[in-house]
PDB file of C-alpha atoms in Angstrom:
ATOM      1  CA  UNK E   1     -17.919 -30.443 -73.654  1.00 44.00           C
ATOM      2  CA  UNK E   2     -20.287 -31.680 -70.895  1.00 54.00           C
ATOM      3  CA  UNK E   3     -18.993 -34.973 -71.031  1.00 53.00           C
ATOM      4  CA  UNK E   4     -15.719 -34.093 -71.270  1.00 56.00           C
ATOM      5  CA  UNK E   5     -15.867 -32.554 -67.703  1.00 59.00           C
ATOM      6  CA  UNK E   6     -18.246 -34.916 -65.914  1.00 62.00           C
ATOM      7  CA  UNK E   7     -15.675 -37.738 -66.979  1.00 64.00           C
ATOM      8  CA  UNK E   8     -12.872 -35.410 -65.772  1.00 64.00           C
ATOM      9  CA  UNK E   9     -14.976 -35.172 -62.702  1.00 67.00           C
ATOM     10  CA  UNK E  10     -15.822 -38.486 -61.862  1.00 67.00           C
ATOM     11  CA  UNK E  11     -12.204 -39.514 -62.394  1.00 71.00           C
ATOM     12  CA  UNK E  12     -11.277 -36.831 -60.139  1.00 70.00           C
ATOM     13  CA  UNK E  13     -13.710 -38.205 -57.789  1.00 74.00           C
ATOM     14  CA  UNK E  14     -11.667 -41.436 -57.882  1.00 76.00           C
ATOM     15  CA  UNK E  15      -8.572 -40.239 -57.370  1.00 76.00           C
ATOM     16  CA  UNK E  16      -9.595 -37.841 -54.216  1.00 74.00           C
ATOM     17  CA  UNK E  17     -11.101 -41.175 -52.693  1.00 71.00           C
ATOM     18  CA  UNK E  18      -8.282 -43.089 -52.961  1.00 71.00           C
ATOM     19  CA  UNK E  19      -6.190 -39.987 -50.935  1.00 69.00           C
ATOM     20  CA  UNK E  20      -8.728 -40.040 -48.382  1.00 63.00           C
ATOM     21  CA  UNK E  21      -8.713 -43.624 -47.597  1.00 66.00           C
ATOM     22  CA  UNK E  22      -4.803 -43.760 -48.176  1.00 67.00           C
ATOM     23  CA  UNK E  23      -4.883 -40.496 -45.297  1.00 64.00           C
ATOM     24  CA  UNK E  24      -7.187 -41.689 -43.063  1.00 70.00           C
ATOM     25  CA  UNK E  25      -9.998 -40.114 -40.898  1.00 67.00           C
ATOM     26  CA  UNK E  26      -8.025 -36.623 -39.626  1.00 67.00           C
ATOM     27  CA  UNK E  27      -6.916 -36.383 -43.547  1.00 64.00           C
ATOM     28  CA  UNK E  28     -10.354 -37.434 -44.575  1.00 63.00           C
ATOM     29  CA  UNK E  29     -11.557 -34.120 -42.427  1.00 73.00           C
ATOM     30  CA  UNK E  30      -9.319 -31.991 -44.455  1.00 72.00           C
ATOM     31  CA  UNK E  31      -9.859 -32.864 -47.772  1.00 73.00           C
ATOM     32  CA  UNK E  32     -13.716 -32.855 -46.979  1.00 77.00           C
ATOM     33  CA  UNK E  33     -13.227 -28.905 -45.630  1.00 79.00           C
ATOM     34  CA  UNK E  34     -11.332 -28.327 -48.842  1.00 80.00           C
ATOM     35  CA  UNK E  35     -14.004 -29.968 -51.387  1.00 81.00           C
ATOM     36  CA  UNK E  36     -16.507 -27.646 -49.361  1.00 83.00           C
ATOM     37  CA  UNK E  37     -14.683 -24.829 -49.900  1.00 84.00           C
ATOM     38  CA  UNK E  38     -13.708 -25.458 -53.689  1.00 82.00           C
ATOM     39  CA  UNK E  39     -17.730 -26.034 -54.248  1.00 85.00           C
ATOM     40  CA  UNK E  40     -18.341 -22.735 -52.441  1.00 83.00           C
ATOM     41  CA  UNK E  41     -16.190 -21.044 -54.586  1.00 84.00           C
ATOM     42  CA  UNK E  42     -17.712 -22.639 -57.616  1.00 84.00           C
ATOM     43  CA  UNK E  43     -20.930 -21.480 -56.785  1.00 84.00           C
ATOM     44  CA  UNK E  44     -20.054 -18.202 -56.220  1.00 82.00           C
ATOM     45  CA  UNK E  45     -18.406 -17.636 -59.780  1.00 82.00           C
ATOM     46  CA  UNK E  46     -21.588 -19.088 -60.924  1.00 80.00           C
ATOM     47  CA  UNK E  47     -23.701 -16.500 -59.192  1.00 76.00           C
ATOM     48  CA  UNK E  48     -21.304 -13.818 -59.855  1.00 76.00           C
ATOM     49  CA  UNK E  49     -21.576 -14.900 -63.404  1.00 71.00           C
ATOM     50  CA  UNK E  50     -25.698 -14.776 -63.773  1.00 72.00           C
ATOM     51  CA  UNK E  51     -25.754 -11.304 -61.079  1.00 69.00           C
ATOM     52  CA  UNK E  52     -23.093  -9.815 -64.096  1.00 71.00           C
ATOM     53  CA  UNK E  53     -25.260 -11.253 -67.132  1.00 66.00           C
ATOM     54  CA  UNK E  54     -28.506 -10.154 -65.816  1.00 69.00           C
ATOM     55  CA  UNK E  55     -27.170  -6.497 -65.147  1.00 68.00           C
ATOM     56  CA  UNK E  56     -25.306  -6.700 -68.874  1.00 66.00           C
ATOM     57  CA  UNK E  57     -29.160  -7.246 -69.977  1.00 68.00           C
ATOM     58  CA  UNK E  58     -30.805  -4.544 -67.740  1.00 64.00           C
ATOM     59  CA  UNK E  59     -28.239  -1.571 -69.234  1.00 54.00           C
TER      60      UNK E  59
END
């Protein structure tokens, strides 16, 4: 499973490159503020996720 989605990831990683150096710099600005955002997001979940299991253990 982990491997699975680092290669996903890193292939992913490939592909946003390319768009950003297809774009250019004002693109390259957006796509950065997106990635930023998706990770944010993503790390939310994840603390949403241990805040719910730790509460699931307390009860």
């Amino acid at each position: 499973m982990k491997l699975g989605i680092s290669q996903q990831a890193a292939t992913g990683r490939k592909e946003k490159l390319l768009k950003i150096y297809l774009i250019g710099k004002n693109g390259y600005r957006l796509v950065k503020y997106r990635l930023s955002f998706m990770v944010l997001l993503l790390f939310e979940r994840k603390l949403n996720y241990s805040c719910n299991c730790k509460q699931l253990f307390r009860s």
